[in-house]
Each structure stands twice: as C-alpha cells, then as structure tokens.
Amino acid sequence: GRAGATVGLAMAEVHAATGRHREGLRLAERALQTFRAALDEAGAARALETVARVALAFAESAPGPGGAQALAAAEELLALRRRQGGTEEECAALLTMSRAHLARHEYDDAFAFAGAAVELARQRECLASEAVALQDLAA
C-alpha cells in the first residue's frame, strides 16, 4: 500500500546514497506505480521527485540511461506541479528539468528551464524559490 511505497521511497534514497542506483530506481518506480494506482497525486509527486533525483545520481556516476529516466520523471513532475499550482513546487520541478537536461549535456535547455524557474518565482513574488533558482542558474 501507500505506507509501503513511502518506505520504498526512503529506501530508494538510501540505495542511491550508497551507490546502488539501479535498486534505488527500482524501488522509486515501484512506489510511483503504487501511488498512481491509488490516485494519490501528492504521493506520485514525491515518487517522481525521488525517481528524478536517483536517476540524476545514476547519470552522474556512470554513462547510461539515468539522464533519460531523470528527464522523463521531471517532465511528468512538472506537468503535475503545474496542475497543482504551488509556486515553490513548480519552481522545484523546473529546476529538476534543468538538472536533467544538464545531465544529458543539453546546456541550452538546462539554462532555459533554470531561467523559467527564476522568472516564475519573480512573477509570483516567491523569494525563497527565486533564491534557489538563481543559485542553480549560477552553477
């Protein structure tokens, strides 16, 4: 159930932190399926964030499919966050998109998504999100 999926997300992060990215991705994707089946958008968003984070760590550690997996999760996360409407969450999703493009060496796209996060934060006067987005843009 959803409680098990939540534990699975935590375990996915542990696996990623210890270099076991494939296992981390497997757990995060299983949790995502559980949240989708339960029609739990908040849980699905957390799972997509975890899938993207673990896939990005995988992409940074070795060549392979991590960048593509991170980008797919980030795209779905961004669409979900836009439907939900929270500024901080949407900015974070835009930055996840930026990082996914960066992992794929798609620098123009990475810069565009980071810039979009800054612009969104400024439009909605969300200083915390603007600061995070500016830090990512500078990096």
JSON list of N, CA, C and O in Angstrom, two decimals, residues 20-53:
[
{"chain": "A", "resi": 20, "resn": "ARG", "atom": "N", "xyz": [23.96, 2.32, -5.03]},
{"chain": "A", "resi": 20, "resn": "ARG", "atom": "CA", "xyz": [23.16, 1.23, -5.63]},
{"chain": "A", "resi": 20, "resn": "ARG", "atom": "C", "xyz": [21.97, 1.87, -6.37]},
{"chain": "A", "resi": 20, "resn": "ARG", "atom": "O", "xyz": [20.81, 1.73, -5.96]},
{"chain": "A", "resi": 21, "resn": "HIS", "atom": "N", "xyz": [22.29, 2.56, -7.44]},
{"chain": "A", "resi": 21, "resn": "HIS", "atom": "CA", "xyz": [21.31, 3.35, -8.17]},
{"chain": "A", "resi": 21, "resn": "HIS", "atom": "C", "xyz": [20.22, 2.51, -8.83]},
{"chain": "A", "resi": 21, "resn": "HIS", "atom": "O", "xyz": [19.05, 2.90, -8.82]},
{"chain": "A", "resi": 22, "resn": "ARG", "atom": "N", "xyz": [20.59, 1.40, -9.41]},
{"chain": "A", "resi": 22, "resn": "ARG", "atom": "CA", "xyz": [19.58, 0.55, -10.07]},
{"chain": "A", "resi": 22, "resn": "ARG", "atom": "C", "xyz": [18.51, 0.10, -9.08]},
{"chain": "A", "resi": 22, "resn": "ARG", "atom": "O", "xyz": [17.31, 0.15, -9.38]},
{"chain": "A", "resi": 23, "resn": "GLU", "atom": "N", "xyz": [18.94, -0.34, -7.92]},
{"chain": "A", "resi": 23, "resn": "GLU", "atom": "CA", "xyz": [17.99, -0.77, -6.88]},
{"chain": "A", "resi": 23, "resn": "GLU", "atom": "C", "xyz": [17.16, 0.42, -6.40]},
{"chain": "A", "resi": 23, "resn": "GLU", "atom": "O", "xyz": [15.96, 0.31, -6.18]},
{"chain": "A", "resi": 24, "resn": "GLY", "atom": "N", "xyz": [17.80, 1.57, -6.24]},
{"chain": "A", "resi": 24, "resn": "GLY", "atom": "CA", "xyz": [17.07, 2.77, -5.84]},
{"chain": "A", "resi": 24, "resn": "GLY", "atom": "C", "xyz": [16.00, 3.15, -6.86]},
{"chain": "A", "resi": 24, "resn": "GLY", "atom": "O", "xyz": [14.87, 3.46, -6.49]},
{"chain": "A", "resi": 25, "resn": "LEU", "atom": "N", "xyz": [16.35, 3.09, -8.13]},
{"chain": "A", "resi": 25, "resn": "LEU", "atom": "CA", "xyz": [15.37, 3.39, -9.18]},
{"chain": "A", "resi": 25, "resn": "LEU", "atom": "C", "xyz": [14.22, 2.38, -9.18]},
{"chain": "A", "resi": 25, "resn": "LEU", "atom": "O", "xyz": [13.06, 2.75, -9.33]},
{"chain": "A", "resi": 26, "resn": "ARG", "atom": "N", "xyz": [14.56, 1.12, -9.00]},
{"chain": "A", "resi": 26, "resn": "ARG", "atom": "CA", "xyz": [13.53, 0.08, -8.97]},
{"chain": "A", "resi": 26, "resn": "ARG", "atom": "C", "xyz": [12.53, 0.35, -7.85]},
{"chain": "A", "resi": 26, "resn": "ARG", "atom": "O", "xyz": [11.31, 0.29, -8.05]},
{"chain": "A", "resi": 27, "resn": "LEU", "atom": "N", "xyz": [13.02, 0.68, -6.66]},
{"chain": "A", "resi": 27, "resn": "LEU", "atom": "CA", "xyz": [12.14, 0.96, -5.53]},
{"chain": "A", "resi": 27, "resn": "LEU", "atom": "C", "xyz": [11.30, 2.22, -5.75]},
{"chain": "A", "resi": 27, "resn": "LEU", "atom": "O", "xyz": [10.11, 2.24, -5.45]},
{"chain": "A", "resi": 28, "resn": "ALA", "atom": "N", "xyz": [11.92, 3.26, -6.28]},
{"chain": "A", "resi": 28, "resn": "ALA", "atom": "CA", "xyz": [11.20, 4.51, -6.52]},
{"chain": "A", "resi": 28, "resn": "ALA", "atom": "C", "xyz": [10.12, 4.32, -7.58]},
{"chain": "A", "resi": 28, "resn": "ALA", "atom": "O", "xyz": [9.00, 4.84, -7.45]},
{"chain": "A", "resi": 29, "resn": "GLU", "atom": "N", "xyz": [10.44, 3.59, -8.63]},
{"chain": "A", "resi": 29, "resn": "GLU", "atom": "CA", "xyz": [9.45, 3.36, -9.69]},
{"chain": "A", "resi": 29, "resn": "GLU", "atom": "C", "xyz": [8.30, 2.48, -9.20]},
{"chain": "A", "resi": 29, "resn": "GLU", "atom": "O", "xyz": [7.15, 2.70, -9.57]},
{"chain": "A", "resi": 30, "resn": "ARG", "atom": "N", "xyz": [8.60, 1.52, -8.34]},
{"chain": "A", "resi": 30, "resn": "ARG", "atom": "CA", "xyz": [7.54, 0.69, -7.76]},
{"chain": "A", "resi": 30, "resn": "ARG", "atom": "C", "xyz": [6.62, 1.55, -6.88]},
{"chain": "A", "resi": 30, "resn": "ARG", "atom": "O", "xyz": [5.40, 1.42, -6.93]},
{"chain": "A", "resi": 31, "resn": "ALA", "atom": "N", "xyz": [7.20, 2.45, -6.10]},
{"chain": "A", "resi": 31, "resn": "ALA", "atom": "CA", "xyz": [6.41, 3.35, -5.26]},
{"chain": "A", "resi": 31, "resn": "ALA", "atom": "C", "xyz": [5.54, 4.25, -6.15]},
{"chain": "A", "resi": 31, "resn": "ALA", "atom": "O", "xyz": [4.35, 4.47, -5.85]},
{"chain": "A", "resi": 32, "resn": "LEU", "atom": "N", "xyz": [6.10, 4.74, -7.24]},
{"chain": "A", "resi": 32, "resn": "LEU", "atom": "CA", "xyz": [5.34, 5.57, -8.17]},
{"chain": "A", "resi": 32, "resn": "LEU", "atom": "C", "xyz": [4.12, 4.82, -8.70]},
{"chain": "A", "resi": 32, "resn": "LEU", "atom": "O", "xyz": [3.01, 5.37, -8.74]},
{"chain": "A", "resi": 33, "resn": "GLN", "atom": "N", "xyz": [4.30, 3.58, -9.08]},
{"chain": "A", "resi": 33, "resn": "GLN", "atom": "CA", "xyz": [3.17, 2.76, -9.56]},
{"chain": "A", "resi": 33, "resn": "GLN", "atom": "C", "xyz": [2.10, 2.62, -8.49]},
{"chain": "A", "resi": 33, "resn": "GLN", "atom": "O", "xyz": [0.91, 2.71, -8.78]},
{"chain": "A", "resi": 34, "resn": "THR", "atom": "N", "xyz": [2.52, 2.43, -7.26]},
{"chain": "A", "resi": 34, "resn": "THR", "atom": "CA", "xyz": [1.56, 2.29, -6.16]},
{"chain": "A", "resi": 34, "resn": "THR", "atom": "C", "xyz": [0.76, 3.57, -5.97]},
{"chain": "A", "resi": 34, "resn": "THR", "atom": "O", "xyz": [-0.47, 3.53, -5.83]},
{"chain": "A", "resi": 35, "resn": "PHE", "atom": "N", "xyz": [1.44, 4.71, -5.96]},
{"chain": "A", "resi": 35, "resn": "PHE", "atom": "CA", "xyz": [0.73, 5.98, -5.78]},
{"chain": "A", "resi": 35, "resn": "PHE", "atom": "C", "xyz": [-0.19, 6.28, -6.96]},
{"chain": "A", "resi": 35, "resn": "PHE", "atom": "O", "xyz": [-1.29, 6.80, -6.76]},
{"chain": "A", "resi": 36, "resn": "ARG", "atom": "N", "xyz": [0.24, 5.94, -8.16]},
{"chain": "A", "resi": 36, "resn": "ARG", "atom": "CA", "xyz": [-0.62, 6.15, -9.33]},
{"chain": "A", "resi": 36, "resn": "ARG", "atom": "C", "xyz": [-1.88, 5.30, -9.21]},
{"chain": "A", "resi": 36, "resn": "ARG", "atom": "O", "xyz": [-2.99, 5.77, -9.48]},
{"chain": "A", "resi": 37, "resn": "ALA", "atom": "N", "xyz": [-1.71, 4.05, -8.84]},
{"chain": "A", "resi": 37, "resn": "ALA", "atom": "CA", "xyz": [-2.84, 3.13, -8.72]},
{"chain": "A", "resi": 37, "resn": "ALA", "atom": "C", "xyz": [-3.83, 3.61, -7.66]},
{"chain": "A", "resi": 37, "resn": "ALA", "atom": "O", "xyz": [-5.04, 3.42, -7.79]},
{"chain": "A", "resi": 38, "resn": "ALA", "atom": "N", "xyz": [-3.31, 4.26, -6.62]},
{"chain": "A", "resi": 38, "resn": "ALA", "atom": "CA", "xyz": [-4.16, 4.77, -5.54]},
{"chain": "A", "resi": 38, "resn": "ALA", "atom": "C", "xyz": [-4.72, 6.17, -5.86]},
{"chain": "A", "resi": 38, "resn": "ALA", "atom": "O", "xyz": [-5.42, 6.74, -5.04]},
{"chain": "A", "resi": 39, "resn": "LEU", "atom": "N", "xyz": [-4.36, 6.70, -7.04]},
{"chain": "A", "resi": 39, "resn": "LEU", "atom": "CA", "xyz": [-4.77, 8.05, -7.45]},
{"chain": "A", "resi": 39, "resn": "LEU", "atom": "C", "xyz": [-4.33, 9.10, -6.44]},
{"chain": "A", "resi": 39, "resn": "LEU", "atom": "O", "xyz": [-5.01, 10.08, -6.18]},
{"chain": "A", "resi": 40, "resn": "ASP", "atom": "N", "xyz": [-3.15, 8.89, -5.87]},
{"chain": "A", "resi": 40, "resn": "ASP", "atom": "CA", "xyz": [-2.57, 9.78, -4.86]},
{"chain": "A", "resi": 40, "resn": "ASP", "atom": "C", "xyz": [-1.57, 10.70, -5.56]},
{"chain": "A", "resi": 40, "resn": "ASP", "atom": "O", "xyz": [-0.40, 10.34, -5.76]},
{"chain": "A", "resi": 41, "resn": "GLU", "atom": "N", "xyz": [-2.03, 11.91, -5.93]},
{"chain": "A", "resi": 41, "resn": "GLU", "atom": "CA", "xyz": [-1.16, 12.83, -6.67]},
{"chain": "A", "resi": 41, "resn": "GLU", "atom": "C", "xyz": [0.01, 13.32, -5.82]},
{"chain": "A", "resi": 41, "resn": "GLU", "atom": "O", "xyz": [1.12, 13.49, -6.33]},
{"chain": "A", "resi": 42, "resn": "ALA", "atom": "N", "xyz": [-0.21, 13.57, -4.56]},
{"chain": "A", "resi": 42, "resn": "ALA", "atom": "CA", "xyz": [0.88, 14.03, -3.70]},
{"chain": "A", "resi": 42, "resn": "ALA", "atom": "C", "xyz": [1.95, 12.95, -3.58]},
{"chain": "A", "resi": 42, "resn": "ALA", "atom": "O", "xyz": [3.15, 13.23, -3.67]},
{"chain": "A", "resi": 43, "resn": "GLY", "atom": "N", "xyz": [1.53, 11.72, -3.39]},
{"chain": "A", "resi": 43, "resn": "GLY", "atom": "CA", "xyz": [2.48, 10.61, -3.32]},
{"chain": "A", "resi": 43, "resn": "GLY", "atom": "C", "xyz": [3.20, 10.41, -4.65]},
{"chain": "A", "resi": 43, "resn": "GLY", "atom": "O", "xyz": [4.41, 10.17, -4.68]},
{"chain": "A", "resi": 44, "resn": "ALA", "atom": "N", "xyz": [2.46, 10.53, -5.75]},
{"chain": "A", "resi": 44, "resn": "ALA", "atom": "CA", "xyz": [3.07, 10.39, -7.08]},
{"chain": "A", "resi": 44, "resn": "ALA", "atom": "C", "xyz": [4.12, 11.48, -7.29]},
{"chain": "A", "resi": 44, "resn": "ALA", "atom": "O", "xyz": [5.19, 11.21, -7.85]},
{"chain": "A", "resi": 45, "resn": "ALA", "atom": "N", "xyz": [3.82, 12.69, -6.84]},
{"chain": "A", "resi": 45, "resn": "ALA", "atom": "CA", "xyz": [4.78, 13.78, -6.99]},
{"chain": "A", "resi": 45, "resn": "ALA", "atom": "C", "xyz": [6.06, 13.48, -6.20]},
{"chain": "A", "resi": 45, "resn": "ALA", "atom": "O", "xyz": [7.17, 13.67, -6.71]},
{"chain": "A", "resi": 46, "resn": "ARG", "atom": "N", "xyz": [5.90, 13.01, -4.96]},
{"chain": "A", "resi": 46, "resn": "ARG", "atom": "CA", "xyz": [7.08, 12.65, -4.17]},
{"chain": "A", "resi": 46, "resn": "ARG", "atom": "C", "xyz": [7.88, 11.54, -4.85]},
{"chain": "A", "resi": 46, "resn": "ARG", "atom": "O", "xyz": [9.11, 11.57, -4.88]},
{"chain": "A", "resi": 47, "resn": "ALA", "atom": "N", "xyz": [7.16, 10.57, -5.41]},
{"chain": "A", "resi": 47, "resn": "ALA", "atom": "CA", "xyz": [7.84, 9.47, -6.09]},
{"chain": "A", "resi": 47, "resn": "ALA", "atom": "C", "xyz": [8.57, 9.95, -7.34]},
{"chain": "A", "resi": 47, "resn": "ALA", "atom": "O", "xyz": [9.70, 9.53, -7.61]},
{"chain": "A", "resi": 48, "resn": "LEU", "atom": "N", "xyz": [7.94, 10.82, -8.11]},
{"chain": "A", "resi": 48, "resn": "LEU", "atom": "CA", "xyz": [8.59, 11.37, -9.31]},
{"chain": "A", "resi": 48, "resn": "LEU", "atom": "C", "xyz": [9.84, 12.16, -8.93]},
{"chain": "A", "resi": 48, "resn": "LEU", "atom": "O", "xyz": [10.86, 12.08, -9.62]},
{"chain": "A", "resi": 49, "resn": "GLU", "atom": "N", "xyz": [9.76, 12.92, -7.85]},
{"chain": "A", "resi": 49, "resn": "GLU", "atom": "CA", "xyz": [10.94, 13.65, -7.37]},
{"chain": "A", "resi": 49, "resn": "GLU", "atom": "C", "xyz": [12.06, 12.68, -7.04]},
{"chain": "A", "resi": 49, "resn": "GLU", "atom": "O", "xyz": [13.23, 12.90, -7.37]},
{"chain": "A", "resi": 50, "resn": "THR", "atom": "N", "xyz": [11.70, 11.59, -6.38]},
{"chain": "A", "resi": 50, "resn": "THR", "atom": "CA", "xyz": [12.71, 10.59, -6.00]},
{"chain": "A", "resi": 50, "resn": "THR", "atom": "C", "xyz": [13.27, 9.89, -7.22]},
{"chain": "A", "resi": 50, "resn": "THR", "atom": "O", "xyz": [14.49, 9.71, -7.33]},
{"chain": "A", "resi": 51, "resn": "VAL", "atom": "N", "xyz": [12.41, 9.50, -8.16]},
{"chain": "A", "resi": 51, "resn": "VAL", "atom": "CA", "xyz": [12.90, 8.87, -9.40]},
{"chain": "A", "resi": 51, "resn": "VAL", "atom": "C", "xyz": [13.89, 9.80, -10.09]},
{"chain": "A", "resi": 51, "resn": "VAL", "atom": "O", "xyz": [14.98, 9.37, -10.49]},
{"chain": "A", "resi": 52, "resn": "ALA", "atom": "N", "xyz": [13.52, 11.06, -10.22]},
{"chain": "A", "resi": 52, "resn": "ALA", "atom": "CA", "xyz": [14.41, 12.01, -10.90]},
{"chain": "A", "resi": 52, "resn": "ALA", "atom": "C", "xyz": [15.73, 12.17, -10.15]},
{"chain": "A", "resi": 52, "resn": "ALA", "atom": "O", "xyz": [16.80, 12.15, -10.76]},
{"chain": "A", "resi": 53, "resn": "ARG", "atom": "N", "xyz": [15.66, 12.31, -8.82]},
{"chain": "A", "resi": 53, "resn": "ARG", "atom": "CA", "xyz": [16.87, 12.50, -8.01]},
{"chain": "A", "resi": 53, "resn": "ARG", "atom": "C", "xyz": [17.80, 11.29, -8.11]},
{"chain": "A", "resi": 53, "resn": "ARG", "atom": "O", "xyz": [19.00, 11.42, -8.31]}
]
